[in-house]
Short mmCIF file of C-alpha atoms and ligand atoms in Angstrom, two decimals:
data_model
loop_
_atom_site.label_atom_id
_atom_site.label_comp_id
_atom_site.label_asym_id
_atom_site.label_seq_id
_atom_site.Cartn_x
_atom_site.Cartn_y
_atom_site.Cartn_z
CA MET A 1 179.35 38.23 -45.09
CA SER A 2 178.23 40.50 -47.92
CA ASP A 3 181.07 42.91 -47.39
CA SER A 4 184.49 41.94 -48.70
CA ALA A 5 187.76 42.99 -47.13
CA GLY A 6 190.49 45.07 -48.62
CA ASN A 7 190.42 48.77 -49.11
CA GLU A 8 189.56 49.07 -52.77
CA GLY A 9 186.61 51.37 -53.12
CA SER A 10 183.93 52.05 -50.59
CA GLY A 11 180.35 50.86 -50.56
CA THR A 12 178.59 54.18 -50.88
CA ALA A 13 180.96 56.01 -53.15
CA VAL A 14 181.03 59.68 -52.18
CA PRO A 15 182.21 61.79 -55.12
CA PRO A 16 185.86 62.68 -54.37
CA ALA A 17 185.04 66.30 -55.19
CA ALA A 18 182.41 66.46 -52.43
CA GLY A 19 183.05 68.88 -49.59
CA ASP A 20 184.98 67.85 -46.51
CA GLY A 21 181.88 67.69 -44.32
CA THR A 22 180.12 65.39 -46.78
CA ARG A 23 183.14 63.15 -47.08
CA ALA A 24 183.63 63.02 -43.30
CA VAL A 25 180.05 62.03 -42.47
CA ARG A 26 179.91 59.37 -45.20
CA ALA A 27 183.49 58.12 -45.03
CA GLY A 28 183.75 54.34 -45.13
CA LEU A 29 180.03 53.61 -44.91
CA PRO A 30 179.09 50.26 -46.44
CA GLU A 31 176.50 49.75 -49.16
CA PRO A 32 173.01 50.23 -47.69
CA VAL A 33 171.33 46.96 -46.79
CA LYS A 34 167.68 46.94 -45.76
CA HIS A 35 167.24 46.63 -41.98
CA GLU A 36 170.99 46.91 -41.37
CA PRO A 37 172.45 49.92 -39.50
CA THR A 38 174.12 52.62 -41.55
CA LEU A 39 177.35 52.11 -39.64
CA PRO A 40 177.48 48.48 -38.48
CA GLY A 41 178.46 48.00 -34.84
CA PRO A 42 181.78 46.58 -33.69
CA VAL A 43 182.42 42.96 -34.63
CA PHE A 44 183.85 41.17 -31.62
CA ALA A 45 185.49 38.09 -33.01
CA ALA A 46 188.77 36.34 -32.37
CA HIS A 47 187.99 33.90 -35.20
CA PHE A 48 185.41 33.53 -37.94
CA HIS A 49 183.65 30.48 -39.36
CA LEU A 50 186.11 29.06 -41.84
CA PRO A 51 185.29 25.64 -43.24
CA GLY A 52 187.58 24.11 -45.88
CA GLU A 53 190.40 26.03 -47.52
CA PRO A 54 191.31 29.13 -45.47
CA THR A 55 190.56 31.73 -48.14
CA GLY A 56 188.82 35.10 -47.98
CA PRO A 57 189.35 38.10 -45.79
CA TYR A 58 188.13 37.19 -42.33
CA ALA A 59 189.78 34.17 -40.78
CA TYR A 60 191.53 35.21 -37.60
CA GLY A 61 191.04 38.42 -35.60
CA ARG A 62 194.69 39.50 -35.53
CA ASP A 63 194.80 39.66 -39.35
CA GLU A 64 191.52 41.32 -40.32
CA ASN A 65 188.28 42.49 -38.79
CA PRO A 66 185.22 43.94 -40.60
CA THR A 67 185.11 46.91 -38.20
CA TRP A 68 188.69 47.76 -39.17
CA THR A 69 187.80 47.41 -42.83
CA HIS A 70 185.13 50.10 -42.60
CA LEU A 71 187.43 52.41 -40.64
CA GLU A 72 190.35 51.80 -43.00
CA ARG A 73 188.16 52.74 -45.95
CA ALA A 74 187.00 55.86 -44.14
CA ILE A 75 190.52 57.05 -43.39
CA GLY A 76 191.67 56.15 -46.91
CA GLU A 77 188.89 58.24 -48.43
CA LEU A 78 189.97 61.22 -46.34
CA GLU A 79 193.73 60.81 -46.86
CA ALA A 80 193.39 60.33 -50.62
CA PRO A 81 189.96 61.31 -52.01
CA GLY A 82 189.45 59.38 -55.23
CA GLY A 83 192.98 58.03 -54.87
CA GLU A 84 193.37 54.77 -56.75
CA GLY A 85 195.18 51.95 -55.04
CA VAL A 86 195.64 53.61 -51.65
CA GLU A 87 195.69 51.08 -48.86
CA THR A 88 195.11 51.99 -45.21
CA LEU A 89 195.91 49.90 -42.15
CA VAL A 90 194.77 50.75 -38.63
CA PHE A 91 196.85 50.04 -35.55
CA ALA A 92 196.50 50.03 -31.78
CA SER A 93 198.17 53.46 -31.45
CA GLY A 94 200.12 56.07 -33.33
CA MET A 95 203.37 54.56 -32.07
CA ALA A 96 202.32 51.13 -33.34
CA ALA A 97 201.77 52.67 -36.78
CA ILE A 98 205.07 54.59 -36.71
CA SER A 99 207.04 51.56 -35.55
CA SER A 100 205.41 49.38 -38.19
CA VAL A 101 206.72 51.61 -40.98
CA LEU A 102 210.20 52.12 -39.54
CA PHE A 103 210.82 48.52 -38.53
CA SER A 104 209.29 46.98 -41.65
CA GLN A 105 211.12 49.24 -44.13
CA LEU A 106 214.58 49.47 -42.56
CA ARG A 107 217.33 46.85 -42.35
CA ALA A 108 220.70 46.76 -40.60
CA GLY A 109 223.08 48.99 -42.55
CA ASP A 110 220.33 51.34 -43.79
CA ALA A 111 220.26 55.02 -42.86
CA VAL A 112 217.12 56.86 -41.83
CA VAL A 113 216.52 60.59 -41.37
CA LEU A 114 214.26 61.57 -38.45
CA PRO A 115 213.23 65.05 -37.30
CA SER A 116 215.21 66.27 -34.28
CA ASP A 117 212.13 68.15 -33.01
CA GLY A 118 209.47 65.50 -33.54
CA TYR A 119 207.21 63.47 -31.26
CA GLN A 120 208.75 62.77 -27.88
CA ALA A 121 208.93 58.98 -28.31
CA LEU A 122 211.16 59.29 -31.40
CA PRO A 123 214.37 59.27 -29.30
CA LEU A 124 213.28 55.90 -27.87
CA VAL A 125 212.67 54.64 -31.39
CA ARG A 126 216.06 55.98 -32.40
CA ALA A 127 217.81 53.97 -29.68
CA GLN A 128 216.01 50.81 -30.82
CA LEU A 129 216.82 51.40 -34.49
CA GLU A 130 220.48 51.91 -33.60
CA ALA A 131 220.47 48.71 -31.54
CA TYR A 132 219.41 46.95 -34.76
CA GLY A 133 222.34 48.43 -36.69
CA ILE A 134 220.43 51.20 -38.48
CA GLU A 135 222.13 54.57 -38.86
CA VAL A 136 219.88 57.37 -37.55
CA ARG A 137 220.42 60.97 -38.61
CA THR A 138 218.39 63.87 -37.30
CA ALA A 139 217.81 67.47 -38.38
CA PRO A 140 215.20 70.09 -37.46
CA THR A 141 211.90 70.39 -39.33
CA GLY A 142 212.19 74.15 -39.93
CA GLY A 143 214.17 75.47 -42.88
CA ASP A 144 213.91 72.07 -44.63
CA ALA A 145 217.09 71.17 -42.74
CA GLN A 146 216.52 67.44 -43.27
CA LEU A 147 217.62 68.00 -46.90
CA ASP A 148 221.23 68.33 -45.77
CA VAL A 149 221.44 64.81 -44.34
CA LEU A 150 219.51 62.88 -47.01
CA ASP A 151 222.37 61.44 -49.06
CA GLY A 152 222.35 57.65 -48.94
CA ALA A 153 219.29 57.45 -46.68
CA ARG A 154 216.70 54.73 -47.28
CA LEU A 155 213.83 56.52 -45.53
CA LEU A 156 213.00 60.13 -44.67
CA TRP A 157 210.63 60.68 -41.75
CA ILE A 158 208.86 64.06 -41.76
CA GLU A 159 206.67 65.51 -39.01
CA SER A 160 204.99 68.68 -40.26
CA PRO A 161 203.74 70.60 -38.40
CA SER A 162 206.11 69.31 -35.75
CA ASN A 163 204.92 68.55 -32.24
CA PRO A 164 205.26 70.58 -30.05
CA GLY A 165 207.29 73.34 -31.77
CA LEU A 166 204.87 73.76 -34.73
CA ASP A 167 207.56 74.17 -37.36
CA VAL A 168 206.67 73.28 -40.93
CA CYS A 169 208.80 72.03 -43.82
CA ASP A 170 208.17 72.07 -47.56
CA ILE A 171 206.91 68.50 -47.99
CA ARG A 172 206.90 68.55 -51.82
CA ARG A 173 210.49 69.78 -51.89
CA LEU A 174 211.72 67.17 -49.42
CA VAL A 175 209.83 64.38 -51.20
CA GLU A 176 211.37 65.35 -54.53
CA ALA A 177 214.88 65.40 -53.07
CA ALA A 178 214.35 62.09 -51.25
CA HIS A 179 212.89 60.33 -54.29
CA ALA A 180 215.75 61.61 -56.47
CA ARG A 181 218.08 59.79 -54.04
CA GLY A 182 215.95 56.62 -53.99
CA ALA A 183 214.63 57.19 -50.47
CA LEU A 184 211.08 56.55 -49.32
CA VAL A 185 209.21 59.30 -47.47
CA ALA A 186 206.80 58.99 -44.55
CA VAL A 187 204.91 61.97 -43.13
CA ASP A 188 203.48 62.02 -39.60
CA ASN A 189 200.11 63.67 -40.28
CA THR A 190 198.81 63.58 -36.70
CA LEU A 191 198.63 67.29 -36.01
CA ALA A 192 197.03 68.31 -39.30
CA THR A 193 194.53 65.41 -39.69
CA PRO A 194 193.63 64.37 -43.25
CA LEU A 195 191.28 67.37 -43.49
CA GLY A 196 194.26 69.64 -42.84
CA GLN A 197 196.90 68.02 -45.03
CA ARG A 198 197.12 65.15 -47.51
CA PRO A 199 200.72 63.91 -47.58
CA LEU A 200 200.12 61.26 -50.26
CA GLU A 201 198.99 64.00 -52.67
CA LEU A 202 202.15 65.92 -51.81
CA GLY A 203 204.11 62.88 -53.02
CA ALA A 204 204.84 61.01 -49.78
CA ASP A 205 204.91 57.21 -49.83
CA PHE A 206 203.28 56.86 -46.41
CA SER A 207 200.94 59.07 -44.42
CA VAL A 208 201.17 57.88 -40.84
CA ALA A 209 199.29 59.26 -37.86
CA SER A 210 198.07 58.89 -34.36
CA GLY A 211 194.28 58.77 -34.46
CA THR A 212 194.33 59.36 -30.71
CA LYS A 213 194.42 63.13 -31.22
CA GLN A 214 192.13 65.30 -33.35
CA LEU A 215 191.11 62.54 -35.78
CA THR A 216 188.95 60.92 -33.08
CA GLY A 217 188.91 64.00 -30.89
CA HIS A 218 187.25 62.89 -27.65
CA GLY A 219 190.25 61.79 -25.61
CA ASP A 220 188.83 58.29 -25.17
CA VAL A 221 190.50 56.18 -27.86
CA LEU A 222 194.06 55.22 -28.81
CA LEU A 223 194.50 54.54 -32.50
CA GLY A 224 197.04 54.76 -35.30
CA TYR A 225 197.08 54.25 -39.05
CA VAL A 226 199.32 54.00 -42.08
CA ALA A 227 198.07 54.93 -45.55
CA GLY A 228 200.21 54.24 -48.60
CA ARG A 229 200.10 53.71 -52.32
CA ASP A 230 202.93 51.23 -52.85
CA ALA A 231 201.38 47.75 -52.63
CA GLU A 232 204.67 46.04 -51.86
CA ALA A 233 205.62 48.46 -49.09
CA MET A 234 202.12 48.24 -47.60
CA ALA A 235 202.29 44.44 -47.69
CA SER A 236 205.36 44.56 -45.47
CA VAL A 237 203.65 47.02 -43.12
CA ARG A 238 200.66 44.65 -42.94
CA ARG A 239 203.02 41.76 -42.24
CA TRP A 240 204.57 43.76 -39.41
CA ARG A 241 201.14 44.38 -37.88
CA LYS A 242 200.48 40.65 -37.97
CA ILE A 243 203.86 39.82 -36.44
CA VAL A 244 203.71 42.28 -33.55
CA GLY A 245 199.94 42.09 -33.18
CA ALA A 246 199.66 45.82 -32.53
CA ILE A 247 195.98 45.78 -33.44
CA SER A 248 193.08 48.00 -32.54
CA GLY A 249 190.21 46.50 -30.58
CA PRO A 250 186.90 46.44 -32.50
CA MET A 251 185.27 48.80 -29.98
CA GLU A 252 188.02 51.39 -30.40
CA ALA A 253 187.90 51.05 -34.18
CA TRP A 254 184.14 51.56 -34.17
CA LEU A 255 184.32 54.56 -31.81
CA ALA A 256 186.95 56.07 -34.09
CA HIS A 257 184.76 55.61 -37.15
CA ARG A 258 181.80 57.16 -35.35
CA SER A 259 183.96 60.10 -34.31
CA ILE A 260 185.20 60.75 -37.85
CA ALA A 261 181.63 61.68 -38.83
CA THR A 262 182.10 64.95 -36.90
CA LEU A 263 185.71 65.56 -37.98
CA GLN A 264 184.95 68.52 -40.21
CA LEU A 265 182.71 70.16 -37.59
CA ARG A 266 185.34 69.71 -34.90
CA VAL A 267 188.36 70.81 -36.90
CA ASP A 268 186.62 73.87 -38.28
CA GLN A 269 185.44 74.99 -34.84
CA GLN A 270 188.63 74.10 -32.98
CA ASN A 271 191.02 75.46 -35.59
CA ALA A 272 189.13 78.74 -35.94
CA SER A 273 189.20 79.09 -32.15
CA ALA A 274 192.94 78.29 -32.11
CA LEU A 275 193.52 81.28 -34.40
CA THR A 276 191.35 83.50 -32.19
CA VAL A 277 193.21 82.34 -29.08
CA ALA A 278 196.61 82.85 -30.74
CA GLN A 279 195.63 86.40 -31.69
CA ALA A 280 194.55 87.15 -28.13
CA LEU A 281 197.67 85.64 -26.53
CA ARG A 282 200.12 87.46 -28.79
CA ARG A 283 198.99 90.80 -27.38
CA ARG A 284 200.14 89.80 -23.90
CA PRO A 285 203.61 91.02 -22.89
CA GLU A 286 204.41 87.93 -20.78
CA VAL A 287 203.82 85.62 -23.77
CA SER A 288 206.82 84.97 -26.01
CA GLY A 289 207.61 82.58 -28.85
CA LEU A 290 203.94 82.25 -29.79
CA ARG A 291 203.49 79.81 -32.66
CA TYR A 292 200.44 78.93 -34.72
CA PRO A 293 200.89 78.09 -38.41
CA GLY A 294 197.57 79.79 -39.22
CA LEU A 295 198.79 83.21 -38.02
CA PRO A 296 199.62 85.22 -41.16
CA ASP A 297 202.99 86.33 -39.76
CA ASP A 298 204.02 83.01 -38.25
CA PRO A 299 207.36 81.83 -39.72
CA ALA A 300 205.63 78.63 -40.90
CA HIS A 301 202.60 80.33 -42.46
CA LYS A 302 203.80 80.68 -46.05
CA ILE A 303 204.76 77.04 -46.60
CA ALA A 304 201.84 75.86 -44.47
CA SER A 305 199.34 77.68 -46.68
CA GLU A 306 200.86 76.09 -49.78
CA GLN A 307 200.42 72.53 -48.53
CA MET A 308 197.75 72.60 -45.82
CA GLN A 309 194.00 73.17 -45.98
CA ARG A 310 193.72 73.76 -42.22
CA PHE A 311 196.32 74.60 -39.59
CA GLY A 312 195.43 72.50 -36.57
CA CYS A 313 194.17 73.24 -33.08
CA VAL A 314 197.50 73.46 -31.24
CA VAL A 315 199.03 76.76 -30.16
CA SER A 316 202.39 76.93 -28.41
CA PHE A 317 203.99 79.74 -26.43
CA THR A 318 206.38 80.42 -23.60
CA LEU A 319 205.80 82.10 -20.24
CA PRO A 320 208.76 83.72 -18.46
CA THR A 321 209.39 81.00 -15.85
CA ARG A 322 208.42 77.48 -14.90
CA ALA A 323 206.66 78.79 -11.78
CA ARG A 324 204.62 81.25 -13.81
CA ALA A 325 203.64 78.53 -16.25
CA ASP A 326 202.55 76.24 -13.40
CA ARG A 327 200.47 78.98 -11.77
CA PHE A 328 198.87 79.80 -15.14
CA LEU A 329 197.88 76.16 -15.70
CA ASP A 330 196.50 75.95 -12.14
CA ALA A 331 194.40 79.06 -12.66
CA LEU A 332 192.67 77.80 -15.83
CA ARG A 333 189.09 76.60 -15.37
CA LEU A 334 188.02 75.64 -18.90
CA VAL A 335 191.35 74.12 -19.91
CA ASP A 336 192.44 70.84 -18.30
CA ASP A 337 196.08 70.40 -17.35
CA ALA A 338 196.65 67.25 -19.37
CA THR A 339 198.83 65.91 -22.12
CA SER A 340 197.78 64.90 -25.65
CA PHE A 341 195.85 67.26 -27.92
CA GLY A 342 193.05 67.52 -30.43
CA GLY A 343 190.12 66.75 -28.13
CA VAL A 344 186.84 68.67 -27.90
CA ARG A 345 187.82 69.69 -24.35
CA SER A 346 190.75 72.12 -24.29
CA THR A 347 193.95 70.93 -22.65
CA ALA A 348 197.29 72.54 -21.90
CA GLU A 349 200.50 71.44 -20.31
CA ARG A 350 203.98 72.60 -19.48
CA ARG A 351 205.75 70.49 -22.02
CA GLY A 352 209.12 70.61 -20.25
CA ARG A 353 207.74 68.45 -17.44
CA TRP A 354 208.34 65.38 -19.60
CA GLY A 355 212.00 66.13 -20.23
CA GLY A 356 211.93 64.80 -23.83
CA ASP A 357 211.48 67.98 -25.88
CA ALA A 358 214.09 70.70 -26.29
CA VAL A 359 211.77 73.48 -25.06
CA PRO A 360 212.12 76.27 -22.45
CA GLU A 361 210.88 75.59 -18.90
CA GLY A 362 207.91 77.93 -19.36
CA PHE A 363 206.85 76.41 -22.71
CA ILE A 364 203.10 75.67 -22.91
CA ARG A 365 201.40 73.49 -25.49
CA LEU A 366 197.75 74.46 -25.67
CA SER A 367 195.20 72.35 -27.48
CA VAL A 368 192.10 74.34 -28.31
CA GLY A 369 188.82 72.44 -27.95
CA ALA A 370 185.26 73.05 -29.07
CA GLU A 371 184.24 75.42 -26.27
CA ASP A 372 182.97 78.87 -27.29
CA PRO A 373 186.06 80.85 -28.26
CA ALA A 374 185.02 83.94 -26.26
CA ASP A 375 184.81 81.81 -23.09
CA LEU A 376 188.20 80.28 -23.78
CA VAL A 377 189.89 83.60 -24.44
CA ALA A 378 188.38 85.04 -21.25
CA ASP A 379 189.59 82.06 -19.22
CA LEU A 380 193.11 82.23 -20.67
CA LEU A 381 193.46 85.98 -20.13
CA ARG A 382 192.08 85.73 -16.58
CA ALA A 383 194.55 82.92 -15.79
CA LEU A 384 197.39 85.05 -17.17
CA ASP A 385 196.33 87.96 -14.93
CA GLU A 386 195.95 85.77 -11.85
CA SER A 387 199.31 84.04 -12.35
CA ALA A 388 201.27 87.30 -12.65
CA ASP A 389 204.11 87.78 -10.12
C1 LIG B 1 200.65 61.43 -30.05
C2 LIG B 1 201.54 61.41 -31.23
C3 LIG B 1 202.10 60.21 -31.68
C4 LIG B 1 201.89 58.91 -30.96
O1 LIG B 1 200.57 58.49 -30.97
P1 LIG B 1 199.94 57.48 -29.89
O2 LIG B 1 198.57 57.26 -30.39
O3 LIG B 1 200.02 58.18 -28.56
O4 LIG B 1 200.80 56.25 -29.89
C5 LIG B 1 202.89 60.26 -32.81
N1 LIG B 1 203.14 61.42 -33.47
C6 LIG B 1 202.62 62.57 -33.05
C7 LIG B 1 202.92 63.81 -33.82
C8 LIG B 1 201.82 62.62 -31.92
O5 LIG B 1 201.33 63.77 -31.51
#
């Protein structure tokens, strides 16, 4: 095997100053080898030939896999262009990645600060952390409210922009306050993608994300990752992955890597359309509470523009009643009624149907896809008209 494991440096070094499109299409590609494919296919292997002393990277498929190595390099190059010593680990899902950080870094007696308005599985995680004797504090993302409950915490968990409310906090400010108190900081970077926000450059210790959403963008893969700079902390995250075995299959890892080549094309198209859609929806009288961090007068816009390069493809808003929201979703033709977000095909859902988020009954989370924005706007406005009382 000519390619060695680990995440130090990539084969075909793309200058860190290269544009996002260049970095996305070349991310994680190995050194060119005559007659080999530019992106090697998935390596399906539970074990590898390993005579003698068990040294070297690839021994057993739960620990390492060459297809992961390429993907981990790719994500690392996007999360921290030119960043020395950044290590990235891929997981079976975003939740596997999140759990690996929380459960590897926290011990009984520690305190952790979570967002009160974060991803809907966080309350389940909270219950499990508490069962293990960890104190869990929560505060909203907006207004940097997590600052008020930081004293004595071992880990601060940030989700910015938050899902589904799209609030934003000042990551640099929270990191500074947390580090001054000796706490580690993890940022859930799912909604922004590494082309929208780079938490490690804002000072965070871990950038953690679900790759299921816009990073891979086709609604056909579950994936998660953790990127971090602290070798010791990352070693314990790696150990956790080995213990729980929450590993990505080689096919999923390869599909994810292939999808990252179009990340810049997708985010630029989808995010620009999200702004167009938000501007069209805000003019409608039945739409309230419209949020999109890219809207110049959104409450999150000022901080978002100081720490984000792109504002995501998710728009949220509220229709007057649950019935109206259901009729609106039914009337849409170009937008699937489905959960998740970030895919090339637009999706929307009435978020309250899950019961986990503190949102009004008529709250809609809309994920803007890669359709032509004029078609999307027409479909959304028609569905609003048709669903009127
Ligand atoms: C979807 C999501 C997750 C969980 O990711 P999975 O890949 O579904 O496990 C975590 N955080 C955020 C913000 C998400 O949107």
